[in-house]
Coordinates of N, CA and C in Angstrom, one line a residue:
M1 N 107.2 92.7 25.6 CA 106.3 91.8 26.3 C 105.0 92.6 26.6
K2 N 103.9 92.0 26.2 CA 102.6 92.6 26.3 C 101.9 92.0 27.5
K3 N 101.3 92.8 28.3 CA 100.6 92.4 29.5 C 99.2 93.1 29.5
T4 N 98.3 92.5 30.1 CA 97.0 93.2 30.3 C 96.9 93.5 31.8
I5 N 96.5 94.7 32.2 CA 96.3 95.1 33.6 C 94.9 95.5 33.8
Y6 N 94.5 95.3 35.1 CA 93.2 95.8 35.5 C 93.2 97.3 35.7
M7 N 92.4 98.0 35.0 CA 92.3 99.4 35.1 C 91.3 99.9 36.2
N8 N 91.9 100.2 37.4 CA 91.0 100.8 38.4 C 91.0 102.3 38.4
D9 N 90.3 103.0 39.3 CA 90.2 104.4 39.2 C 91.5 105.2 39.2
P10 N 92.5 104.8 40.1 CA 93.8 105.5 40.0 C 94.5 105.4 38.7
L11 N 94.4 104.2 38.0 CA 95.0 104.0 36.7 C 94.3 104.7 35.6
Y12 N 93.0 104.8 35.7 CA 92.2 105.7 34.7 C 92.7 107.1 34.8
R13 N 92.8 107.6 36.1 CA 93.3 109.0 36.3 C 94.7 109.2 35.7
L14 N 95.5 108.3 36.0 CA 96.9 108.4 35.5 C 96.9 108.4 33.9
N15 N 96.1 107.5 33.4 CA 96.0 107.5 31.9 C 95.5 108.8 31.3
E16 N 94.5 109.4 32.0 CA 94.0 110.7 31.5 C 95.0 111.8 31.7
Q17 N 95.9 111.7 32.6 CA 96.9 112.7 32.9 C 98.2 112.6 32.0
T18 N 98.3 111.4 31.4 CA 99.5 111.1 30.6 C 99.3 111.4 29.1
D19 N 100.1 112.4 28.6 CA 99.9 112.8 27.2 C 100.7 111.9 26.3
G20 N 100.3 111.7 25.1 CA 101.1 111.1 24.1 C 101.3 109.6 24.3
G21 N 100.4 108.9 24.9 CA 100.5 107.4 25.0 C 101.7 107.0 25.9
G22 N 102.1 107.8 26.9 CA 103.2 107.4 27.8 C 102.7 106.8 29.0
F23 N 101.5 106.2 29.0 CA 101.0 105.6 30.2 C 101.9 104.5 30.8
S24 N 102.4 103.6 30.0 CA 103.2 102.5 30.6 C 104.5 103.0 31.1
R25 N 105.1 104.0 30.4 CA 106.3 104.6 30.9 C 106.1 105.3 32.2
R26 N 105.0 106.0 32.3 CA 104.8 106.8 33.6 C 104.4 105.8 34.7
L27 N 103.7 104.8 34.4 CA 103.4 103.7 35.4 C 104.7 103.1 35.9
G28 N 105.6 102.8 35.0 CA 106.9 102.2 35.4 C 107.7 103.1 36.3
E29 N 107.6 104.4 36.0 CA 108.4 105.4 36.8 C 107.8 105.4 38.2
I30 N 106.5 105.4 38.3 CA 105.8 105.4 39.6 C 106.2 104.1 40.4
V31 N 106.2 103.0 39.8 CA 106.5 101.7 40.4 C 108.0 101.7 40.9
E32 N 108.8 102.3 40.1 CA 110.3 102.4 40.4 C 110.4 103.3 41.7
R33 N 109.7 104.4 41.7 CA 109.8 105.3 42.8 C 109.3 104.7 44.1
Y34 N 108.2 104.0 44.0 CA 107.6 103.3 45.1 C 108.5 102.3 45.7
D35 N 109.2 101.5 44.8 CA 110.2 100.6 45.2 C 111.3 101.2 45.9
I36 N 111.8 102.4 45.5 CA 112.8 103.1 46.2 C 112.4 103.5 47.6
I37 N 111.2 104.1 47.7 CA 110.7 104.4 49.0 C 110.6 103.2 49.9
M38 N 110.1 102.1 49.4 CA 110.0 100.9 50.3 C 111.4 100.4 50.7
K39 N 112.4 100.5 49.8 CA 113.8 100.0 50.1 C 114.4 100.9 51.1
L40 N 114.1 102.2 51.1 CA 114.7 103.2 52.0 C 114.0 103.4 53.3
T41 N 112.8 102.8 53.4 CA 112.0 102.8 54.6 C 112.4 101.7 55.6
P42 N 112.7 102.0 56.9 CA 113.1 101.0 57.8 C 112.1 99.9 57.9
E43 N 112.5 98.7 58.3 CA 111.6 97.6 58.5 C 110.7 97.9 59.6
P44 N 109.4 97.4 59.5 CA 108.5 97.6 60.6 C 109.0 97.0 61.9
P45 N 108.5 97.5 63.0 CA 108.9 96.9 64.3 C 108.3 95.5 64.4
K46 N 108.8 94.7 65.3 CA 108.3 93.4 65.6 C 107.0 93.5 66.4
F47 N 106.0 92.7 66.1 CA 104.8 92.7 66.8 C 104.6 91.4 67.5
S48 N 103.9 91.5 68.7 CA 103.6 90.3 69.4 C 102.4 89.6 68.7
Q49 N 102.1 88.4 69.2 CA 101.0 87.6 68.6 C 99.7 88.4 68.8
E50 N 99.5 89.0 70.0 CA 98.3 89.8 70.3 C 98.2 91.0 69.4
E51 N 99.3 91.6 69.1 CA 99.3 92.8 68.2 C 99.0 92.4 66.8
M52 N 99.6 91.2 66.4 CA 99.3 90.7 65.1 C 97.8 90.4 64.9
H53 N 97.2 89.9 66.0 CA 95.8 89.5 66.0 C 95.0 90.8 65.7
I54 N 95.3 91.9 66.4 CA 94.6 93.1 66.2 C 94.8 93.7 64.8
L55 N 96.1 93.7 64.4 CA 96.4 94.2 63.0 C 95.7 93.4 62.0
G56 N 95.6 92.1 62.1 CA 94.9 91.3 61.2 C 93.4 91.7 61.1
E57 N 92.8 92.0 62.2 CA 91.4 92.4 62.2 C 91.3 93.8 61.5
V58 N 92.1 94.7 61.9 CA 92.1 96.1 61.4 C 92.3 96.1 59.9
L59 N 93.2 95.3 59.4 CA 93.6 95.3 58.0 C 92.7 94.5 57.1
A60 N 92.0 93.5 57.7 CA 91.1 92.6 56.9 C 90.0 93.5 56.2
G61 N 90.1 93.5 54.9 CA 89.1 94.1 54.1 C 89.1 95.6 54.1
A62 N 90.2 96.2 54.8 CA 90.3 97.7 54.9 C 90.6 98.2 53.5
K63 N 90.0 99.4 53.2 CA 90.4 100.1 52.0 C 91.6 101.0 52.4
I64 N 92.8 100.7 51.9 CA 94.0 101.4 52.3 C 94.0 102.7 51.5
S65 N 93.8 103.8 52.3 CA 93.8 105.2 51.8 C 94.6 106.1 52.7
A66 N 94.8 107.3 52.3 CA 95.5 108.3 53.1 C 94.8 108.4 54.4
G67 N 93.5 108.5 54.4 CA 92.7 108.6 55.7 C 92.9 107.4 56.6
F68 N 92.9 106.2 56.0 CA 93.2 105.0 56.8 C 94.6 105.0 57.4
I69 N 95.6 105.3 56.6 CA 96.9 105.4 57.1 C 97.0 106.4 58.3
Y70 N 96.4 107.5 58.1 CA 96.4 108.6 59.1 C 95.7 108.1 60.4
S71 N 94.6 107.4 60.3 CA 93.8 107.0 61.4 C 94.0 105.6 62.0
M72 N 95.1 105.0 61.5 CA 95.3 103.6 62.0 C 95.3 103.4 63.5
G73 N 95.9 104.3 64.2 CA 95.9 104.2 65.6 C 94.5 104.2 66.2
F74 N 93.6 105.1 65.7 CA 92.2 105.1 66.1 C 91.5 103.8 65.8
E75 N 91.8 103.2 64.6 CA 91.2 102.0 64.2 C 91.6 100.8 65.1
I76 N 92.9 100.9 65.5 CA 93.4 99.9 66.5 C 92.7 100.0 67.8
Q77 N 92.5 101.2 68.3 CA 91.9 101.4 69.6 C 90.4 101.0 69.5
D78 N 89.8 101.1 68.4 CA 88.4 100.7 68.2 C 88.2 99.2 68.1
S79 N 89.2 98.5 68.0 CA 89.1 97.0 67.9 C 88.5 96.5 69.2
V80 N 87.9 95.3 69.0 CA 87.4 94.7 70.2 C 88.3 93.5 70.7
L81 N 89.4 93.3 70.0 CA 90.3 92.2 70.3 C 91.3 92.6 71.3
E82 N 91.7 91.6 72.1 CA 92.7 91.8 73.2 C 92.3 92.8 74.2
T83 N 93.2 93.2 75.0 CA 92.9 94.1 76.2 C 93.1 95.6 75.7
P84 N 92.4 96.5 76.4 CA 92.6 97.9 76.1 C 94.0 98.3 76.2
E85 N 94.8 97.8 77.2 CA 96.2 98.1 77.3 C 97.0 97.7 76.1
I86 N 96.7 96.5 75.6 CA 97.5 96.0 74.4 C 97.1 96.9 73.2
R87 N 95.8 97.2 73.1 CA 95.4 98.1 71.9 C 96.0 99.4 72.0
E88 N 96.1 100.0 73.2 CA 96.6 101.4 73.4 C 98.1 101.3 73.1
A89 N 98.8 100.3 73.6 CA 100.3 100.3 73.3 C 100.6 100.1 71.8
L90 N 99.8 99.3 71.1 CA 99.9 99.1 69.7 C 99.6 100.4 69.0
A91 N 98.5 101.0 69.3 CA 98.2 102.3 68.7 C 99.3 103.3 68.8
K92 N 99.9 103.4 70.0 CA 101.1 104.3 70.2 C 102.2 103.9 69.3
K93 N 102.5 102.6 69.2 CA 103.6 102.1 68.3 C 103.3 102.5 66.8
I94 N 102.0 102.3 66.4 CA 101.7 102.7 65.0 C 101.7 104.2 64.8
D95 N 101.2 104.9 65.8 CA 101.2 106.4 65.6 C 102.6 107.0 65.5
A96 N 103.6 106.3 66.1 CA 104.9 106.8 66.0 C 105.6 106.6 64.7
M97 N 104.9 105.8 63.8 CA 105.5 105.4 62.5 C 105.2 106.5 61.5
T98 N 106.0 106.7 60.5 CA 105.7 107.6 59.4 C 104.7 106.9 58.5
A99 N 104.2 107.7 57.6 CA 103.3 107.1 56.6 C 103.9 106.0 55.8
A100 N 105.2 106.2 55.3 CA 105.9 105.2 54.5 C 106.1 104.0 55.4
E101 N 106.4 104.1 56.6 CA 106.6 103.0 57.5 C 105.3 102.2 57.7
K102 N 104.2 102.9 57.8 CA 102.9 102.2 57.9 C 102.6 101.5 56.6
V103 N 102.8 102.1 55.5 CA 102.6 101.4 54.2 C 103.5 100.2 54.1
K104 N 104.7 100.3 54.4 CA 105.6 99.1 54.4 C 105.1 98.0 55.3
M105 N 104.7 98.4 56.5 CA 104.2 97.4 57.4 C 103.0 96.7 56.8
I106 N 102.1 97.5 56.2 CA 100.9 96.9 55.6 C 101.3 95.9 54.5
E107 N 102.2 96.4 53.6 CA 102.7 95.5 52.5 C 103.3 94.3 53.1
T108 N 104.1 94.4 54.1 CA 104.8 93.2 54.7 C 103.7 92.3 55.3
F109 N 102.7 92.8 56.0 CA 101.7 92.1 56.7 C 100.8 91.3 55.7
L110 N 100.5 92.0 54.6 CA 99.5 91.4 53.7 C 100.1 90.5 52.6
K111 N 101.5 90.3 52.7 CA 102.1 89.4 51.7 C 101.6 88.0 51.8

């Protein structure tokens, strides 16, 4: 089965690092490993409507990067939505999560 994929910067780098035309094989391995990580990562906590409101604003148009995952708690506290107490409680909830849990939460939220 032949497919066409959009080549963004990470895929160009992967292609350059892959010797002997093994790009699709290597990409498949990465997708399989990502799937394993997501399956083994606990489900995200339940969020209130207010928390979902804040997360929606923080995630809208955000470029998901290592820096963003690391600083999500700060991004939440910088939001103007809801009360400072709700933002602080949500930031603490997010800060207690591992990087994989945050990624899974983002994947779940953005579906």
